[in-house]
Every structure is written in structure tokens, then in C-alpha cells.
């Protein structure tokens, strides 16, 4: 499986933007970049995904480097409800397994 | 109208017992998964079923046996429970296909504690 590397933890002030980085230097051409988050005592939930172009949805934005070896999840205004573990994972689709790393634990400071 | 549901939410049992965790999804998905999240919060896939057929079976002890009676259900039976089986088990589902976008929907988890 292609591997991802994320910082163990990050902090952000409430109402400020947050940039969560992810390195995936061994990404293959067919790998989609997915982001999930896990709120305390809950199952993971989908946040956003992309292949080559930057993506926006109601939850976040995903900025993908031109060489696709890294990406950044952007939360435009962090709220206390965004405190969670954020996982960056690669998925080549079909019946391939998806591997979750240790993720980045985001703390939001009021 | 929960999309992916699991029962029970909590399960406390003695070593050596046999227990089952049930999972149901009402999303019409054809692929379901079981994940284990240990005390260090590392989330690891255990099994994946597509249309009731096993397609992923990671290195999991034979004591763990998934059963998929139909596309909407994937139950996990564990024999001879051990202390190391204590973890949170998550069920998930997705709609696999020829495209490469397979968003997984996760259940709320079942916290298993083996004493």
C-alpha cells in the first residue's frame, strides 16, 4: 500500500483557518487522496477526496501538489466541533483495501 | 434512519467466551468492512465483503469469523475471546465499482472489553 505521513498533532485557534498536511511520496497514478476524520467516540466520517485538482466542498478544501506527492486539507474556520483525528489515506479504487495511518489529532482552542 | 448501525455498542465479557457483533447498512451498498481500532487508536482493516463474498481477509486469527447473510448485513463472530481482542470494532460500507471513488460510511463502533 502507498503510505501517508502526517503530523501527530496540531493546534488551532477557534475561527482561524487550519492547514493539515499530508505527504504521500509513493502515490501511484490511480490513487485518489481521501480525507476522513474521527470525532471523539465516533466512527470515521468522510471529509473530502481528490485526484489531481484542488477540491472544495461544504466541509473543507483539498489542495493537491502538482506532483501529487503531498496534499493539504484546509478547514477555513475551525470550530470546536472540528476537534478530531484527521486521516489522509490513498485509495486506488476497485476492491483495494484502504489503510488508515495514525492521523493528525487536531485541537481547537477557544 | 441510521445508515450503518452496529449492535451492541458496548460488550464486556470474560476471556474464553464466544461473542458476536452485528452490523447492518441501509444504504444499498454492496461492500461491507470490519475494522479494529486498538488502544493506540490505530485503525486496521480486518475483512471486506462484496455481495456476500469475502474479498479482503487481513492477517486475523481464525477465531474471528465474519458472516454475511445478505448484502445489508455483515456480522462478526469471535470465538475464545482473549485479552488482546479488547478494542473498538467498526463496521463500514461502500459502493464499489469501476470508478475509483469509494467513500466508506462507518458505524458508531462496538467497544469490546475482555476481562
PDB file of C-alpha atoms in Angstrom:
ATOM      1  CA  UNK A   1       0.000   0.000   0.000  1.00  0.00           C
ATOM      2  CA  UNK A   2       1.153   3.511  -0.691  1.00  0.00           C
ATOM      3  CA  UNK A   3       1.861   5.176   2.626  1.00  0.00           C
ATOM      4  CA  UNK A   4       0.946   8.588   4.000  1.00  0.00           C
ATOM      5  CA  UNK A   5       2.749  10.650   6.619  1.00  0.00           C
ATOM      6  CA  UNK A   6       1.000  13.178   8.821  1.00  0.00           C
ATOM      7  CA  UNK A   7       1.996  15.164  11.921  1.00  0.00           C
ATOM      8  CA  UNK A   8       0.781  13.515  15.109  1.00  0.00           C
ATOM      9  CA  UNK A   9      -0.976  16.607  16.374  1.00  0.00           C
ATOM     10  CA  UNK A  10      -1.800  20.205  15.567  1.00  0.00           C
ATOM     11  CA  UNK A  11      -3.458  23.094  17.349  1.00  0.00           C
ATOM     12  CA  UNK A  12      -5.613  25.857  16.019  1.00  0.00           C
ATOM     13  CA  UNK A  13      -7.466  28.775  17.477  1.00  0.00           C
ATOM     14  CA  UNK A  14     -11.193  28.834  17.007  1.00  0.00           C
ATOM     15  CA  UNK A  15     -12.388  30.769  13.946  1.00  0.00           C
ATOM     16  CA  UNK A  16      -8.927  30.566  12.356  1.00  0.00           C
ATOM     17  CA  UNK A  17      -8.042  28.579   9.218  1.00  0.00           C
ATOM     18  CA  UNK A  18      -6.276  25.241   9.666  1.00  0.00           C
ATOM     19  CA  UNK A  19      -3.944  23.598   7.181  1.00  0.00           C
ATOM     20  CA  UNK A  20      -3.424  19.895   7.777  1.00  0.00           C
ATOM     21  CA  UNK A  21      -0.532  18.499   5.707  1.00  0.00           C
ATOM     22  CA  UNK A  22      -0.077  15.006   4.330  1.00  0.00           C
ATOM     23  CA  UNK A  23       2.885  13.523   2.498  1.00  0.00           C
ATOM     24  CA  UNK A  24       2.391  10.636   0.093  1.00  0.00           C
ATOM     25  CA  UNK A  25       5.574  10.480  -1.933  1.00  0.00           C
ATOM     26  CA  UNK A  26       4.898   6.927  -3.218  1.00  0.00           C
ATOM     27  CA  UNK A  27       1.447   7.728  -4.567  1.00  0.00           C
ATOM     28  CA  UNK A  28       0.554   5.967  -7.814  1.00  0.00           C
ATOM     29  CA  UNK A  29      -1.233   7.497 -10.764  1.00  0.00           C
ATOM     30  CA  UNK A  30      -4.522   5.784  -9.899  1.00  0.00           C
ATOM     31  CA  UNK A  31      -4.574   6.656  -6.201  1.00  0.00           C
ATOM     32  CA  UNK A  32      -7.251   9.007  -5.018  1.00  0.00           C
ATOM     33  CA  UNK A  33      -6.434  11.098  -1.950  1.00  0.00           C
ATOM     34  CA  UNK A  34      -9.130  10.783   0.678  1.00  0.00           C
ATOM     35  CA  UNK A  35      -9.521  12.571   3.973  1.00  0.00           C
ATOM     36  CA  UNK A  36     -11.593  11.227   6.805  1.00  0.00           C
ATOM     37  CA  UNK A  37     -11.988  12.494  10.330  1.00  0.00           C
ATOM     38  CA  UNK A  38     -12.902  10.764  13.546  1.00  0.00           C
ATOM     39  CA  UNK A  39     -14.661  12.761  16.220  1.00  0.00           C
ATOM     40  CA  UNK A  40     -14.257  11.528  19.801  1.00  0.00           C
ATOM     41  CA  UNK A  41     -16.126   8.271  20.451  1.00  0.00           C
ATOM     42  CA  UNK A  42     -17.438   8.094  16.878  1.00  0.00           C
ATOM     43  CA  UNK A  43     -16.637   6.233  13.711  1.00  0.00           C
ATOM     44  CA  UNK A  44     -14.612   7.923  10.966  1.00  0.00           C
ATOM     45  CA  UNK A  45     -16.524  10.140   8.555  1.00  0.00           C
ATOM     46  CA  UNK A  46     -15.669  11.174   5.039  1.00  0.00           C
ATOM     47  CA  UNK A  47     -14.433  14.742   4.576  1.00  0.00           C
ATOM     48  CA  UNK A  48     -13.212  15.161   1.016  1.00  0.00           C
ATOM     49  CA  UNK A  49     -11.313  13.436  -1.770  1.00  0.00           C
ATOM     50  CA  UNK A  50      -9.429  14.379  -4.915  1.00  0.00           C
ATOM     51  CA  UNK A  51      -7.192  13.051  -7.661  1.00  0.00           C
ATOM     52  CA  UNK A  52      -5.232  15.899  -9.234  1.00  0.00           C
ATOM     53  CA  UNK A  53      -7.184  19.136  -8.999  1.00  0.00           C
ATOM     54  CA  UNK A  54      -7.958  21.111  -5.868  1.00  0.00           C
ATOM     55  CA  UNK A  55     -11.394  20.373  -4.469  1.00  0.00           C
ATOM     56  CA  UNK A  56     -13.890  22.281  -2.356  1.00  0.00           C
ATOM     57  CA  UNK A  57     -16.959  21.107  -0.520  1.00  0.00           C
ATOM     58  CA  UNK A  58     -19.070  22.364   2.337  1.00  0.00           C
ATOM     59  CA  UNK A  59     -16.736  20.870   4.937  1.00  0.00           C
ATOM     60  CA  UNK A  60     -13.273  21.708   3.652  1.00  0.00           C
ATOM     61  CA  UNK A  61     -10.916  22.299   0.747  1.00  0.00           C
ATOM     62  CA  UNK A  62      -8.249  19.952  -0.528  1.00  0.00           C
ATOM     63  CA  UNK A  63      -5.115  21.355  -2.089  1.00  0.00           C
ATOM     64  CA  UNK A  64      -3.062  18.812  -4.040  1.00  0.00           C
ATOM     65  CA  UNK A  65       0.538  19.475  -5.008  1.00  0.00           C
ATOM     66  CA  UNK A  66       1.321  19.453  -8.708  1.00  0.00           C
ATOM     67  CA  UNK A  67       3.485  16.332  -8.351  1.00  0.00           C
ATOM     68  CA  UNK A  68       0.782  14.777  -6.128  1.00  0.00           C
ATOM     69  CA  UNK A  69       3.342  13.816  -3.518  1.00  0.00           C
ATOM     70  CA  UNK A  70       1.636  15.884  -0.875  1.00  0.00           C
ATOM     71  CA  UNK A  71      -1.722  17.423  -0.110  1.00  0.00           C
ATOM     72  CA  UNK A  72      -3.246  19.784   2.418  1.00  0.00           C
ATOM     73  CA  UNK A  73      -6.666  19.683   3.986  1.00  0.00           C
ATOM     74  CA  UNK A  74      -7.898  23.198   4.685  1.00  0.00           C
ATOM     75  CA  UNK A  75     -10.565  23.988   7.231  1.00  0.00           C
ATOM     76  CA  UNK A  76     -11.426  27.598   6.551  1.00  0.00           C
ATOM     77  CA  UNK A  77     -12.686  28.495  10.016  1.00  0.00           C
ATOM     78  CA  UNK A  78     -12.019  25.960  12.735  1.00  0.00           C
ATOM     79  CA  UNK A  79     -14.777  25.413  15.247  1.00  0.00           C
ATOM     80  CA  UNK A  80     -14.719  23.413  18.454  1.00  0.00           C
ATOM     81  CA  UNK A  81     -16.690  20.724  16.640  1.00  0.00           C
ATOM     82  CA  UNK A  82     -13.774  20.241  14.259  1.00  0.00           C
ATOM     83  CA  UNK A  83     -11.606  18.812  17.033  1.00  0.00           C
ATOM     84  CA  UNK A  84     -10.932  15.304  15.779  1.00  0.00           C
ATOM     85  CA  UNK A  85      -8.318  12.977  14.348  1.00  0.00           C
ATOM     86  CA  UNK A  86      -7.883  13.631  10.631  1.00  0.00           C
ATOM     87  CA  UNK A  87      -6.749  10.771   8.411  1.00  0.00           C
ATOM     88  CA  UNK A  88      -5.209  11.177   4.985  1.00  0.00           C
ATOM     89  CA  UNK A  89      -5.446   7.930   3.016  1.00  0.00           C
ATOM     90  CA  UNK A  90      -4.884   6.713  -0.515  1.00  0.00           C
ATOM     91  CA  UNK A  91      -7.383   4.600  -2.390  1.00  0.00           C
ATOM     92  CA  UNK A  92      -6.865   3.207  -5.851  1.00  0.00           C
ATOM     93  CA  UNK A  93     -10.467   2.115  -6.017  1.00  0.00           C
ATOM     94  CA  UNK A  94     -11.990  -1.146  -7.049  1.00  0.00           C
ATOM     95  CA  UNK A  95     -11.618  -3.812  -4.426  1.00  0.00           C
ATOM     96  CA  UNK A  96      -8.441  -2.485  -2.896  1.00  0.00           C
ATOM     97  CA  UNK A  97      -8.156  -2.144   0.829  1.00  0.00           C
ATOM     98  CA  UNK A  98      -7.813   1.261   2.370  1.00  0.00           C
ATOM     99  CA  UNK A  99      -5.198   1.677   5.094  1.00  0.00           C
ATOM    100  CA  UNK A 100      -5.645   4.283   7.808  1.00  0.00           C
ATOM    101  CA  UNK A 101      -2.471   5.670   9.356  1.00  0.00           C
ATOM    102  CA  UNK A 102      -2.275   7.265  12.784  1.00  0.00           C
ATOM    103  CA  UNK A 103      -3.707  10.589  11.566  1.00  0.00           C
ATOM    104  CA  UNK A 104      -3.349  14.103  12.950  1.00  0.00           C
ATOM    105  CA  UNK A 105      -5.122  14.962  16.160  1.00  0.00           C
ATOM    106  CA  UNK A 106      -6.459  18.486  15.801  1.00  0.00           C
ATOM    107  CA  UNK A 107      -7.091  20.509  18.930  1.00  0.00           C
ATOM    108  CA  UNK A 108      -9.163  23.664  18.596  1.00  0.00           C
ATOM    109  CA  UNK A 109      -8.574  26.259  21.254  1.00  0.00           C
ATOM    110  CA  UNK A 110     -11.473  28.533  22.159  1.00  0.00           C
TER     111      UNK A 110
ATOM    112  CA  UNK B   1     -32.664   6.127   9.896  1.00  0.00           C
ATOM    113  CA  UNK B   2     -29.059   5.355  10.753  1.00  0.00           C
ATOM    114  CA  UNK B   3     -27.017   4.491   7.665  1.00  0.00           C
ATOM    115  CA  UNK B   4     -24.683   1.945   9.297  1.00  0.00           C
ATOM    116  CA  UNK B   5     -25.694   0.513  12.636  1.00  0.00           C
ATOM    117  CA  UNK B   6     -23.916  -1.843  14.975  1.00  0.00           C
ATOM    118  CA  UNK B   7     -25.079  -3.808  17.998  1.00  0.00           C
ATOM    119  CA  UNK B   8     -24.185  -3.890  20.753  1.00  0.00           C
ATOM    120  CA  UNK B   9     -22.483  -0.559  21.410  1.00  0.00           C
ATOM    121  CA  UNK B  10     -20.644  -1.975  24.412  1.00  0.00           C
ATOM    122  CA  UNK B  11     -19.699  -5.568  25.087  1.00  0.00           C
ATOM    123  CA  UNK B  12     -17.974  -6.738  28.248  1.00  0.00           C
ATOM    124  CA  UNK B  13     -17.169 -10.409  28.531  1.00  0.00           C
ATOM    125  CA  UNK B  14     -14.824 -12.938  30.077  1.00  0.00           C
ATOM    126  CA  UNK B  15     -11.820 -14.477  28.419  1.00  0.00           C
ATOM    127  CA  UNK B  16     -12.659 -17.665  26.573  1.00  0.00           C
ATOM    128  CA  UNK B  17     -16.239 -16.705  25.738  1.00  0.00           C
ATOM    129  CA  UNK B  18     -17.716 -16.540  22.235  1.00  0.00           C
ATOM    130  CA  UNK B  19     -19.463 -13.346  21.165  1.00  0.00           C
ATOM    131  CA  UNK B  20     -20.963 -11.745  18.060  1.00  0.00           C
ATOM    132  CA  UNK B  21     -21.243  -8.175  16.842  1.00  0.00           C
ATOM    133  CA  UNK B  22     -23.915  -7.337  14.290  1.00  0.00           C
ATOM    134  CA  UNK B  23     -23.769  -4.744  11.531  1.00  0.00           C
ATOM    135  CA  UNK B  24     -26.466  -3.548   9.187  1.00  0.00           C
ATOM    136  CA  UNK B  25     -26.432  -0.887   6.487  1.00  0.00           C
ATOM    137  CA  UNK B  26     -29.464   0.602   4.764  1.00  0.00           C
ATOM    138  CA  UNK B  27     -27.542   2.448   2.053  1.00  0.00           C
ATOM    139  CA  UNK B  28     -27.894  -0.241  -0.593  1.00  0.00           C
ATOM    140  CA  UNK B  29     -24.114  -0.657  -0.711  1.00  0.00           C
ATOM    141  CA  UNK B  30     -22.600  -3.879  -1.950  1.00  0.00           C
ATOM    142  CA  UNK B  31     -19.387  -3.854   0.077  1.00  0.00           C
ATOM    143  CA  UNK B  32     -19.001  -4.028   3.829  1.00  0.00           C
ATOM    144  CA  UNK B  33     -15.967  -3.997   6.106  1.00  0.00           C
ATOM    145  CA  UNK B  34     -14.832  -4.685   9.630  1.00  0.00           C
ATOM    146  CA  UNK B  35     -12.086  -2.582  11.200  1.00  0.00           C
ATOM    147  CA  UNK B  36     -10.372  -2.895  14.569  1.00  0.00           C
ATOM    148  CA  UNK B  37      -9.158   0.175  16.459  1.00  0.00           C
ATOM    149  CA  UNK B  38      -6.848  -0.653  19.316  1.00  0.00           C
ATOM    150  CA  UNK B  39      -5.909   1.364  22.377  1.00  0.00           C
ATOM    151  CA  UNK B  40      -3.339   3.315  20.372  1.00  0.00           C
ATOM    152  CA  UNK B  41      -6.145   4.418  18.035  1.00  0.00           C
ATOM    153  CA  UNK B  42      -4.633   2.690  15.016  1.00  0.00           C
ATOM    154  CA  UNK B  43      -7.488   1.731  12.680  1.00  0.00           C
ATOM    155  CA  UNK B  44      -6.825  -1.519  10.844  1.00  0.00           C
ATOM    156  CA  UNK B  45      -8.966  -3.330   8.323  1.00  0.00           C
ATOM    157  CA  UNK B  46      -9.855  -6.921   9.156  1.00  0.00           C
ATOM    158  CA  UNK B  47     -12.288  -8.098   6.495  1.00  0.00           C
ATOM    159  CA  UNK B  48     -14.157  -6.890   3.465  1.00  0.00           C
ATOM    160  CA  UNK B  49     -17.145  -8.494   1.784  1.00  0.00           C
ATOM    161  CA  UNK B  50     -18.573  -7.666  -1.616  1.00  0.00           C
ATOM    162  CA  UNK B  51     -22.016  -9.060  -2.462  1.00  0.00           C
ATOM    163  CA  UNK B  52     -21.687 -11.543   0.394  1.00  0.00           C
ATOM    164  CA  UNK B  53     -18.291 -12.781  -0.807  1.00  0.00           C
ATOM    165  CA  UNK B  54     -15.061 -12.341   1.104  1.00  0.00           C
ATOM    166  CA  UNK B  55     -12.625 -10.133  -0.838  1.00  0.00           C
ATOM    167  CA  UNK B  56     -10.195  -8.928   1.817  1.00  0.00           C
ATOM    168  CA  UNK B  57      -9.006 -11.019   4.722  1.00  0.00           C
ATOM    169  CA  UNK B  58      -6.123  -9.468   6.563  1.00  0.00           C
ATOM    170  CA  UNK B  59      -3.955 -11.425   8.952  1.00  0.00           C
ATOM    171  CA  UNK B  60      -6.630 -12.072  11.518  1.00  0.00           C
ATOM    172  CA  UNK B  61      -6.771 -15.117  13.846  1.00  0.00           C
ATOM    173  CA  UNK B  62      -9.128 -17.901  12.821  1.00  0.00           C
ATOM    174  CA  UNK B  63     -11.116 -17.151  15.951  1.00  0.00           C
ATOM    175  CA  UNK B  64     -12.631 -14.249  14.019  1.00  0.00           C
ATOM    176  CA  UNK B  65     -15.261 -15.329  11.521  1.00  0.00           C
ATOM    177  CA  UNK B  66     -17.322 -12.837   9.535  1.00  0.00           C
ATOM    178  CA  UNK B  67     -20.718 -13.872   8.231  1.00  0.00           C
ATOM    179  CA  UNK B  68     -22.700 -12.049   5.565  1.00  0.00           C
ATOM    180  CA  UNK B  69     -26.247 -13.423   5.310  1.00  0.00           C
ATOM    181  CA  UNK B  70     -27.117 -10.766   2.735  1.00  0.00           C
ATOM    182  CA  UNK B  71     -25.667  -7.592   1.234  1.00  0.00           C
ATOM    183  CA  UNK B  72     -27.034  -5.425   4.025  1.00  0.00           C
ATOM    184  CA  UNK B  73     -25.530  -7.368   6.906  1.00  0.00           C
ATOM    185  CA  UNK B  74     -22.023  -8.328   7.972  1.00  0.00           C
ATOM    186  CA  UNK B  75     -21.731  -9.912  11.387  1.00  0.00           C
ATOM    187  CA  UNK B  76     -18.519 -10.650  13.238  1.00  0.00           C
ATOM    188  CA  UNK B  77     -18.274 -13.720  15.418  1.00  0.00           C
ATOM    189  CA  UNK B  78     -15.327 -14.127  17.757  1.00  0.00           C
ATOM    190  CA  UNK B  79     -14.507 -17.441  19.435  1.00  0.00           C
ATOM    191  CA  UNK B  80     -12.414 -17.976  22.541  1.00  0.00           C
ATOM    192  CA  UNK B  81     -12.000 -14.296  23.302  1.00  0.00           C
ATOM    193  CA  UNK B  82      -8.590 -13.126  24.501  1.00  0.00           C
ATOM    194  CA  UNK B  83      -7.487 -10.037  26.401  1.00  0.00           C
ATOM    195  CA  UNK B  84      -5.851  -8.681  23.256  1.00  0.00           C
ATOM    196  CA  UNK B  85      -9.185  -8.650  21.463  1.00  0.00           C
ATOM    197  CA  UNK B  86     -10.241  -5.679  23.573  1.00  0.00           C
ATOM    198  CA  UNK B  87     -10.713  -2.820  21.132  1.00  0.00           C
ATOM    199  CA  UNK B  88     -13.337  -0.798  19.312  1.00  0.00           C
ATOM    200  CA  UNK B  89     -14.677  -2.594  16.243  1.00  0.00           C
ATOM    201  CA  UNK B  90     -16.087  -0.534  13.402  1.00  0.00           C
ATOM    202  CA  UNK B  91     -18.268  -1.737  10.592  1.00  0.00           C
ATOM    203  CA  UNK B  92     -18.314   0.232   7.341  1.00  0.00           C
ATOM    204  CA  UNK B  93     -19.895   0.032   3.924  1.00  0.00           C
ATOM    205  CA  UNK B  94     -19.248   1.449   0.480  1.00  0.00           C
ATOM    206  CA  UNK B  95     -20.439   1.103  -3.066  1.00  0.00           C
ATOM    207  CA  UNK B  96     -17.587  -0.440  -5.005  1.00  0.00           C
ATOM    208  CA  UNK B  97     -17.432  -0.167  -8.718  1.00  0.00           C
ATOM    209  CA  UNK B  98     -15.295   0.501 -11.712  1.00  0.00           C
ATOM    210  CA  UNK B  99     -14.667   4.085 -10.628  1.00  0.00           C
ATOM    211  CA  UNK B 100     -12.066   4.920  -8.046  1.00  0.00           C
ATOM    212  CA  UNK B 101     -14.185   6.745  -5.561  1.00  0.00           C
ATOM    213  CA  UNK B 102     -15.218   4.505  -2.703  1.00  0.00           C
ATOM    214  CA  UNK B 103     -16.435   6.652   0.177  1.00  0.00           C
ATOM    215  CA  UNK B 104     -16.842   4.479   3.208  1.00  0.00           C
ATOM    216  CA  UNK B 105     -19.621   5.028   5.706  1.00  0.00           C
ATOM    217  CA  UNK B 106     -18.765   3.911   9.217  1.00  0.00           C
ATOM    218  CA  UNK B 107     -20.909   2.676  12.032  1.00  0.00           C
ATOM    219  CA  UNK B 108     -20.677   4.078  15.568  1.00  0.00           C
ATOM    220  CA  UNK B 109     -18.411   1.283  16.777  1.00  0.00           C
ATOM    221  CA  UNK B 110     -18.653  -1.512  19.311  1.00  0.00           C
ATOM    222  CA  UNK B 111     -16.356  -1.279  22.308  1.00  0.00           C
ATOM    223  CA  UNK B 112     -15.342  -4.795  23.285  1.00  0.00           C
ATOM    224  CA  UNK B 113     -13.732  -5.329  26.675  1.00  0.00           C
ATOM    225  CA  UNK B 114     -12.383  -8.761  27.537  1.00  0.00           C
ATOM    226  CA  UNK B 115     -11.748  -9.357  31.240  1.00  0.00           C
TER     227      UNK B 115
END
